[in-house]
Amino acid sequence: MEWLEKNLRENFDLPAKHPSEEALRRWRSAVSVVRNPRRRFRMVADLVSRSQNEARRRSIQENFRNFRVAVYVHQAAVNFIDGAKNKEYRLTEDIINAGFSINPDELASITGKHDMKSLRMHGGVDGISKKIRSTFDRGISASDLDTRQNIYGVNRYPEKPSRSFWMFVWDALQDMTLIILMVCALISAVVGLASEGFPKGMYDGLGIILSILLVVMVTAISDYRQSLQFKELDNEKKKIFIHVTRDGSRQKISIYDLVVGDIVHLSIGDQVPADGLYIHGYSLLIDESSMSGESDPVYISQDKPFILAGTKVQDGSAKMMVTAVGMRTEWGRLMSTLSEGGEDETPLQVKLNGVATIIGKIGLVFATLTFLVLMVRFLIEKGLTVGLSKWYSTDALTIVNYFATAVTIIVVAVPEGLPLAVTLSLAFAMKKLMNDKALVRHLSACETMGSAGTICTDKTGTLTTNHMVVDKIWISEVSKSVTGNNTLEDLNSVIFPTTLGLLLQGIFENTSAELVKEKDGTQTVLGTPTERAIFQFGLKLEGGHNAEDRTCTKVKVEPFNSVKKKMAVLVSLPNGTYRWFSKGASEIIVQMCDMMVDADGNSVPMSESQRKNILDTINSFASDALRTLCLAYKEVDDFDDGSDSPTSGFTLISIFGIKDPVRPGVKDAVKACMSAGIIVRMVTGDNINTAKAIAKECGILTDDGIAIEGPDFRSKSPEEMRDLIPNIRVMARSLPLDKHTLVTNLRGMFHEVVAVTGDGTNDAPALHEADIGLAMGIAGTEVAKESADVIVLDDNFTTIINVARWGRAVYINIQKFVQFQLTVNIVALVINFVSACITGSAPLTAVQLLWVNMIMDTLGALALATEPPNDDMMKRPPVRRGESFITKVMWRNIVGQSLYQLVVLGALMFGGERLLNIKGADSKSVINTLIFNSFVFCQQLDLYRNHSCDSHISSGDHRISGHFRQHCST
């Protein structure tokens, strides 16, 4: 080693004590040759080649000796560099005074760099826990939170700073047409002052500037308020909670309140909230694709205990000790280089932007023609009167006003209010849906949900309450109801003691539920609803006495898997043998059993008649809308760590019938879906008889509907699926892939707009594939929520219908606004163009058109885009994919309303003075004022008509509501 150190310092000019950054860089460059496998291979090949060419001077052995020396040099260099770096991690007085024994940066580096050597140097996970004053069973003390946050940081990432109001004002001023108008206004003011003096010469220019400023301020205020609303909704999206152990009790806290030393409980579907070290767990698989890009999950164990923030729990469960939070995590460092982008444009916004572009081009043509006509007429008149050789300042003012009028026509013609109306309507709907317990994560989900033709929904927790209780149990060939205390006592008395002990052992050992003590001393059962129901049943059945059979040790746990549809646990017994417990779907467990526990508590072979009776019991439970689970066990003398649980040779202990009542209002919600042309399909993992019973109770399964099991569905050919899928109403015993296949075929074969509900990690592919993914806010995992477009905060199916109602309201409201704005645009364009061609002047001035444009794009959008849904919206079929946004009925209304307004304004423009007997020098100004006021009142009437009626914008085969008839007939 002395020779190596001397060699290193001579060859790399390394200083004696503290190496410089340049020296370290050269070291890294030198040792990278042997760190990279490909470069090592090339180096060996080169040495071998040289040995062949220079065989006389050097042997192959000598070359490989040199290679070994290079490896030793590499190892020494790395150790020396690490040693030099470790000197940087000093314990400051703040850390020592707080009672901690490790530097925050060093602690973060251990996990972030997967530094197993440093971890061992600090005494492993146990040693780290002592240095940060945390214990595995009690966690940290809540009184230390502020101290830990001051030293080790808070669990937050830098956010993109909010845009100020003046930034929105600046954005609104960037509109090119407004800039041109400002230039025109300034020229008009200068020319006016020169020709007419102050203050009369300032009127036109100042009026245009004030109108522009008013338009800019209103637009900026609208955009600023909308940004505040989106920020509020974004904060709701980030509310994620995690289970931790603090002060010896399990608590549910926000991920932003996590501190170093917290003991975090991880389960399937959780997103890891901070960097940490694995303490203990079962079959923990972590998806690190968000960090490493590798799709293969990583198995976490005592030998590889590093868990990084931002990764996801794909399988298993575990306890983790937090070692880095916020910006000290690897995820935090990554986030510091990124900035969140805004919302993408929704499909409707993209479509309307195309419409706005076409209309803008038409407006540009009209504006150009209007300017040319006005200029030609002006030049002809000037040539006939005073001649083209004489020019005055008033002539320049006239030309500037002509140009301003032409530019204003473009301002009015370009419907920039369309995207604003869409955003305003979606933001309003999102805010209202938040009050209705639906958090919309993506803007496009609102408008898309209005077009949904199919909803593929879960059963448990969505259609049902998700508050499960054991209603019936079959054990020792006896079936009993266990809803009351008396029946529990009766069951306790008739079950043989050994059978009771076996049942309780199976309940309490083979479970993911956990009995925890709250701060107030009360005990609470945590876990999935199914696990809680069985665990609470076990507690009641156990009564006041302690079950000595529960004193056994878990050796191996296989958590519940949606593919296997069962969970298993291996326990060691006091006599030195082992026992497998398996619990899961009834038909899966019964197939694994060839024995059963009889009335005397003995394990006896299961005859065919007994198997038939068991299957009949399962079906009878399922027909009563009960979810069925079976519990079985198997004695073994030994086990293999690497193998899975056995799949045969089990002894059946009991069958549980678990009741989950249908939510109030679900039947009415399903009925509303059917009247709206939305087909509801139940996709569940339950027994088909249970699924059919619930589906009939909810009104989903009708006489012409089909109930099918997942295995049957998977076996169908594409041609058979094409005939089968339209009639499927219930799919039972389905795998996640079945739901994904159903959604894919509905979208691909039948071009349906599909909404999917889900709560588990396994639902993520279907949620992502669907047009609208709806994740459950209570039962849903973080992976499911991240894949969804909408989070249903109360897990209620009725909330999903509210999302559809608001989606339709958004679509119809935007149609109403488009109809209103296109009518205004057509009338303004035609009236100014025709007047310019015939009279040589435009009756609607730049200031007037800017004022109309401001009212139309802001207040008009506010009035039409924020109408709440009504019952009539849910009595028409959904808008199918690819259907034209502007319907034939809308075109009919636009053309009809435009003709009516043009007739009224044309009569005033060409015959107003005679009809109204207006005379005098200012008669032209009076008529133009009257035309403008009439134009505004026509738009107000059109706005009221659009606000009051919604059915008139739908396609012609939809019936017109009585509400529309009442207003439009008057």
XYZ file of C-alpha atoms in Angstrom, residues 92-579:
488
model
C -21.310 21.250 13.624
C -22.257 22.583 17.027
C -25.933 22.725 16.010
C -25.942 19.011 15.185
C -24.127 18.070 18.402
C -26.313 20.290 20.603
C -29.442 18.721 19.090
C -28.177 15.277 20.106
C -27.486 13.914 16.619
C -24.271 12.198 15.538
C -24.264 12.340 11.753
C -24.026 15.150 9.223
C -27.201 15.675 7.097
C -25.249 15.619 3.818
C -23.420 12.439 4.758
C -26.680 10.758 5.785
C -28.312 11.763 2.488
C -25.253 10.594 0.545
C -25.406 7.096 2.050
C -28.906 6.453 0.710
C -28.647 8.486 -2.475
C -25.416 6.786 -3.604
C -26.336 3.339 -2.233
C -23.119 3.507 -0.199
C -23.126 0.147 1.577
C -19.568 0.649 2.837
C -20.411 3.881 4.651
C -23.606 2.321 5.993
C -21.600 -0.538 7.556
C -19.061 1.977 8.854
C -21.871 3.698 10.794
C -23.152 0.403 12.201
C -25.797 -0.412 9.600
C -29.413 0.657 9.858
C -29.345 0.136 13.634
C -26.337 2.424 13.964
C -27.924 5.118 11.797
C -31.141 4.990 13.866
C -29.144 5.654 17.049
C -27.276 8.558 15.468
C -30.535 10.265 14.454
C -32.314 9.337 17.709
C -35.028 7.143 16.228
C -36.252 3.697 17.270
C -37.907 1.131 15.040
C -40.841 0.470 17.392
C -41.544 3.998 18.692
C -40.213 6.217 15.897
C -39.322 9.772 16.845
C -40.745 12.175 19.387
C -43.181 14.755 18.053
C -41.468 17.394 20.220
C -38.327 17.088 18.063
C -39.996 18.039 14.781
C -38.775 21.648 14.654
C -35.226 20.649 15.587
C -35.100 17.932 12.945
C -36.466 20.272 10.287
C -33.885 22.935 11.162
C -30.969 20.505 10.884
C -32.049 17.903 8.311
C -34.467 20.017 6.265
C -38.159 19.969 5.405
C -39.802 17.619 2.928
C -40.629 20.188 0.269
C -39.310 20.950 -3.191
C -38.843 24.364 -4.796
C -41.943 25.448 -6.628
C -42.164 27.599 -9.681
C -42.832 31.140 -8.402
C -46.327 32.432 -8.986
C -46.774 34.990 -11.710
C -47.698 38.449 -10.491
C -50.678 40.415 -11.731
C -48.432 42.803 -13.694
C -46.964 39.880 -15.633
C -50.453 39.080 -16.871
C -50.906 42.751 -17.794
C -47.672 42.595 -19.775
C -48.817 39.406 -21.552
C -52.125 41.039 -22.496
C -50.221 43.998 -23.974
C -48.267 41.682 -26.304
C -51.248 41.231 -28.637
C -50.096 42.449 -32.064
C -53.424 43.978 -33.090
C -53.569 45.971 -29.858
C -50.027 47.219 -30.464
C -51.029 48.371 -33.983
C -54.069 50.105 -32.500
C -51.853 51.872 -29.944
C -49.654 53.171 -32.759
C -52.767 54.327 -34.634
C -54.053 56.027 -31.488
C -50.792 57.897 -30.974
C -50.699 59.000 -34.626
C -54.365 60.028 -34.367
C -53.641 62.066 -31.232
C -50.630 63.803 -32.772
C -52.431 64.607 -36.029
C -55.557 65.664 -34.126
C -53.623 68.066 -31.923
C -51.931 69.562 -34.967
C -55.195 70.032 -36.893
C -57.874 70.607 -34.254
C -55.877 71.633 -31.206
C -56.310 70.602 -27.563
C -58.526 69.031 -26.266
C -60.746 68.248 -29.275
C -57.898 66.727 -31.271
C -57.194 64.219 -28.475
C -60.648 62.661 -28.319
C -60.268 59.908 -30.922
C -56.726 58.897 -29.999
C -57.299 59.055 -26.256
C -60.566 57.126 -26.589
C -58.804 54.266 -28.400
C -55.969 54.187 -25.819
C -58.397 54.121 -22.883
C -60.389 51.340 -24.568
C -57.210 49.330 -25.119
C -56.139 49.783 -21.477
C -59.575 48.715 -20.301
C -59.459 45.599 -22.491
C -55.946 44.782 -21.214
C -56.907 45.217 -17.544
C -60.059 43.109 -17.819
C -58.139 40.335 -19.641
C -55.302 40.438 -17.089
C -57.703 40.311 -14.119
C -59.538 37.332 -15.643
C -56.294 35.445 -16.349
C -54.841 36.274 -12.912
C -57.915 35.038 -11.060
C -57.907 31.902 -13.170
C -54.224 31.266 -12.313
C -55.018 31.630 -8.595
C -57.827 29.123 -8.978
C -55.571 26.615 -10.732
C -52.929 27.064 -8.053
C -55.511 26.282 -5.383
C -56.558 23.139 -7.261
C -52.903 22.179 -7.735
C -52.373 22.381 -3.989
C -55.299 19.992 -3.537
C -53.637 17.536 -5.934
C -50.499 17.525 -3.789
C -52.261 16.519 -0.580
C -50.795 13.046 -0.054
C -50.861 11.278 3.299
C -48.692 8.481 4.626
C -48.715 6.268 7.743
C -45.831 6.763 10.190
C -44.977 5.653 13.709
C -44.349 8.529 16.127
C -44.284 8.435 19.925
C -45.071 4.723 19.728
C -48.388 5.161 17.884
C -49.234 4.849 14.206
C -50.395 8.134 12.690
C -51.520 9.429 9.310
C -49.671 12.590 8.311
C -49.017 14.686 5.211
C -45.848 13.797 3.317
C -44.772 17.418 3.759
C -44.624 16.891 7.537
C -42.146 13.999 7.260
C -38.783 14.485 8.973
C -35.556 12.506 9.123
C -35.969 9.607 11.548
C -39.652 8.989 10.866
C -40.667 5.332 10.555
C -42.811 5.121 7.414
C -45.188 2.245 6.627
C -45.140 1.368 2.915
C -47.678 -0.817 1.124
C -48.598 -1.680 -2.475
C -49.300 1.401 -4.577
C -47.611 3.947 -2.302
C -45.247 6.529 -3.703
C -42.118 6.694 -1.561
C -42.190 10.182 0.015
C -38.509 10.497 1.015
C -35.156 8.701 0.847
C -34.827 6.034 3.495
C -33.471 2.718 4.710
C -35.380 -0.559 4.786
C -36.058 -1.846 8.299
C -38.139 -4.954 7.702
C -40.989 -6.075 5.482
C -42.327 -8.706 3.144
C -41.565 -9.173 -0.573
C -40.913 -5.460 -1.135
C -40.574 -4.646 -4.844
C -39.826 -1.043 -5.802
C -40.441 0.448 -9.229
C -37.460 2.776 -9.758
C -38.274 3.603 -13.395
C -38.952 7.251 -12.501
C -35.351 7.558 -11.247
C -33.299 5.082 -13.253
C -35.404 4.545 -16.371
C -35.205 0.773 -15.812
C -38.569 -0.976 -16.046
C -37.596 -4.019 -13.968
C -38.620 -3.693 -10.297
C -35.916 -3.769 -7.610
C -36.144 -6.216 -4.703
C -35.390 -4.443 -1.412
C -34.007 -6.397 1.536
C -31.552 -6.097 4.419
C -28.725 -6.635 1.928
C -29.983 -3.841 -0.327
C -31.857 -1.474 2.013
C -31.799 1.779 0.018
C -35.193 3.259 -0.965
C -35.389 6.506 -2.951
C -38.061 9.200 -2.961
C -40.275 9.329 -6.061
C -40.200 5.569 -6.597
C -43.315 3.411 -6.208
C -44.107 0.278 -4.223
C -45.025 -2.346 -6.798
C -45.520 -5.265 -4.412
C -45.187 -6.189 -0.767
C -45.042 -4.033 2.348
C -42.309 -2.695 4.619
C -41.196 -0.222 7.251
C -38.686 2.430 6.203
C -36.624 4.880 8.245
C -36.360 8.313 6.613
C -32.771 9.492 6.067
C -33.220 12.437 3.677
C -36.083 14.781 2.862
C -36.795 17.558 0.397
C -33.847 18.896 -1.558
C -31.378 16.424 -0.016
C -33.148 13.473 -1.676
C -32.116 12.279 -5.131
C -35.616 13.168 -6.346
C -35.245 16.665 -4.891
C -31.974 17.191 -6.753
C -33.693 16.090 -9.945
C -36.674 18.372 -9.320
C -34.365 21.352 -8.787
C -33.315 21.133 -12.436
C -36.887 21.076 -13.688
C -39.775 23.516 -13.603
C -43.347 22.474 -13.829
C -45.077 23.417 -17.064
C -48.573 24.763 -17.259
C -51.628 22.867 -18.323
C -51.600 21.620 -21.895
C -54.321 22.842 -24.184
C -57.400 20.684 -24.086
C -58.781 19.055 -27.279
C -61.643 21.563 -27.340
C -59.225 24.475 -27.043
C -57.161 23.099 -29.916
C -60.302 22.710 -32.033
C -61.504 26.228 -31.222
C -58.070 27.705 -31.897
C -58.419 26.318 -35.413
C -61.856 27.933 -35.715
C -60.440 31.227 -34.411
C -57.621 31.125 -36.974
C -60.036 30.641 -39.884
C -62.341 33.415 -38.668
C -59.335 35.673 -38.088
C -58.231 35.190 -41.683
C -61.729 36.027 -42.890
C -61.652 39.125 -40.670
C -58.287 40.121 -42.132
C -59.724 39.903 -45.654
C -62.769 41.978 -44.679
C -60.577 44.539 -42.869
C -58.290 44.880 -45.877
C -61.229 45.248 -48.267
C -62.886 47.777 -45.944
C -59.707 49.889 -45.770
C -59.213 49.709 -49.532
C -62.828 50.661 -50.252
C -62.687 53.584 -47.805
C -59.368 54.776 -49.251
C -60.549 54.500 -52.873
C -63.738 56.430 -52.096
C -61.746 59.020 -50.144
C -59.244 59.515 -52.976
C -62.021 59.732 -55.596
C -63.946 62.321 -53.575
C -60.778 64.301 -52.870
C -59.758 64.174 -56.493
C -63.172 65.433 -57.609
C -63.318 68.263 -55.061
C -59.903 69.809 -54.250
C -57.575 67.565 -56.211
C -54.997 65.027 -55.124
C -52.208 67.566 -55.071
C -53.507 69.380 -52.000
C -53.216 67.563 -48.649
C -54.240 68.746 -45.185
C -53.725 67.447 -41.652
C -57.385 66.459 -41.507
C -56.791 64.153 -44.482
C -54.064 62.363 -42.545
C -56.394 62.061 -39.545
C -59.099 60.566 -41.792
C -56.670 57.970 -43.209
C -55.448 57.080 -39.721
C -59.069 56.617 -38.588
C -59.736 54.411 -41.624
C -56.706 52.301 -40.736
C -57.747 52.128 -37.063
C -61.229 51.004 -38.109
C -59.724 48.262 -40.297
C -57.459 47.063 -37.474
C -60.395 47.152 -35.057
C -62.378 44.956 -37.441
C -59.557 42.426 -37.124
C -59.676 42.752 -33.309
C -63.404 42.062 -33.324
C -63.178 39.347 -35.969
C -60.477 37.333 -34.197
C -62.413 35.424 -31.513
C -59.613 35.380 -28.936
C -62.345 34.963 -26.351
C -62.922 31.335 -27.394
C -59.916 29.811 -25.580
C -60.621 32.154 -22.660
C -64.216 30.947 -22.504
C -63.081 27.314 -22.557
C -60.563 27.867 -19.778
C -63.041 29.914 -17.770
C -65.736 27.268 -18.131
C -63.365 24.432 -17.242
C -61.953 26.327 -14.262
C -65.466 27.091 -13.017
C -66.467 23.436 -13.452
C -63.318 22.265 -11.660
C -64.065 24.547 -8.726
C -67.657 23.349 -8.474
C -66.579 19.709 -8.781
C -64.176 20.221 -5.890
C -67.199 21.107 -3.786
C -68.861 17.932 -5.101
C -65.884 15.795 -3.967
C -64.202 15.408 -7.371
C -60.660 16.696 -7.916
C -59.982 17.224 -11.631
C -56.245 16.791 -12.266
C -56.326 17.527 -16.005
C -58.435 20.216 -17.682
C -59.353 18.037 -20.649
C -61.088 15.506 -18.377
C -63.994 17.900 -17.777
C -64.925 18.311 -21.423
C -64.122 14.674 -22.309
C -66.333 13.313 -19.535
C -69.282 15.064 -21.136
C -68.820 12.831 -24.180
C -68.420 9.567 -22.241
C -70.585 6.766 -23.614
C -69.353 3.999 -21.294
C -68.314 3.856 -17.637
C -66.373 0.756 -16.535
C -66.701 0.842 -12.762
C -65.424 -1.168 -9.822
C -67.900 -2.631 -7.367
C -66.234 -2.421 -3.971
C -66.127 1.100 -2.596
C -67.621 2.701 -5.696
C -71.053 1.119 -5.987
C -70.889 -0.129 -2.406
C -70.034 1.655 0.854
C -66.683 -0.115 1.399
C -67.593 -0.539 5.088
C -67.411 -4.317 5.211
C -68.552 -6.645 7.988
C -68.605 -10.429 8.218
C -72.282 -11.343 7.815
C -72.119 -15.153 7.542
C -69.542 -17.843 8.168
C -69.311 -21.508 7.225
C -67.137 -23.624 9.531
C -67.133 -27.294 10.556
C -69.903 -27.957 7.984
C -72.157 -25.409 9.730
C -73.330 -22.141 8.203
C -74.321 -19.347 10.582
C -75.208 -15.652 10.527
C -72.887 -13.627 12.758
C -74.360 -10.143 12.715
C -75.154 -9.873 16.447
C -73.345 -10.564 19.721
C -75.697 -13.449 20.593
C -74.925 -15.277 17.350
C -71.208 -14.783 17.968
C -71.512 -16.300 21.418
C -73.572 -19.130 19.957
C -70.915 -19.768 17.307
C -68.203 -19.660 19.962
C -69.977 -22.312 21.948
C -70.567 -24.764 19.101
C -67.113 -24.613 17.505
C -64.650 -27.185 18.792
C -61.817 -25.467 20.797
C -59.047 -26.676 18.466
C -61.038 -25.413 15.455
C -61.573 -22.053 17.151
C -57.839 -21.749 17.890
C -56.995 -22.655 14.286
C -59.515 -20.118 12.949
C -58.226 -17.309 15.188
C -54.621 -18.119 14.320
C -55.468 -17.979 10.625
C -57.313 -14.661 11.060
C -54.652 -12.883 13.127
C -51.525 -14.218 11.428
C -52.630 -14.254 7.798
C -53.673 -10.608 7.561
C -52.331 -7.251 6.454
C -54.541 -5.468 8.996
C -52.971 -4.032 12.118
C -54.323 -3.099 15.549
C -52.837 0.271 16.528
C -53.257 2.523 19.538
C -54.296 6.114 18.889
C -53.080 9.127 20.879
C -56.242 9.113 22.988
C -55.667 5.468 23.975
C -58.359 3.960 21.740
C -57.518 1.014 19.492
C -58.128 1.140 15.750
C -57.816 -1.511 13.068
C -55.920 -0.316 10.004
C -55.897 -2.084 6.668
C -58.041 -2.722 3.620
C -61.820 -2.902 4.232
C -61.873 -6.678 3.678
C -58.954 -7.282 6.037
C -60.481 -4.999 8.667
C -63.800 -6.839 8.516
C -62.200 -10.256 9.104
C -59.803 -8.905 11.756
C -62.638 -7.216 13.691
C -64.676 -10.434 13.456
C -61.704 -12.296 14.947
C -61.443 -9.804 17.805
C -65.142 -10.224 18.634
C -64.925 -14.007 18.343
C -61.839 -14.134 20.554
C -63.664 -12.234 23.302
C -61.894 -11.337 26.510
C -59.595 -14.365 26.778
C -56.178 -14.537 25.163
C -55.665 -17.086 22.424
C -52.388 -18.846 23.097
C -52.386 -20.095 19.505
C -51.531 -16.527 18.451
C -48.091 -16.919 20.067
C -46.266 -18.014 16.937
C -43.689 -16.380 14.693
C -44.152 -15.284 11.109
C -41.441 -16.733 8.910
C -42.568 -15.704 5.443
C -45.356 -13.535 4.046
C -46.772 -13.416 0.527
C -48.965 -10.268 0.345
C -52.255 -10.321 -1.530
C -51.721 -10.325 -5.270
C -54.430 -9.370 -7.751
C -53.246 -12.045 -10.189
C -53.045 -14.921 -7.700
C -56.085 -13.551 -5.795
C -54.770 -14.841 -2.486
C -52.303 -14.100 0.282
C -50.301 -16.595 2.303
C -48.176 -16.642 5.452
C -45.838 -19.242 6.912
C -45.624 -19.415 10.725
C -43.344 -21.452 12.958
C -45.090 -23.411 15.709
C -43.766 -24.121 19.234
C -43.250 -27.803 18.351
C -40.693 -26.920 15.657
C -42.942 -27.496 12.640
C -44.344 -24.930 10.238
C -47.843 -24.070 9.094
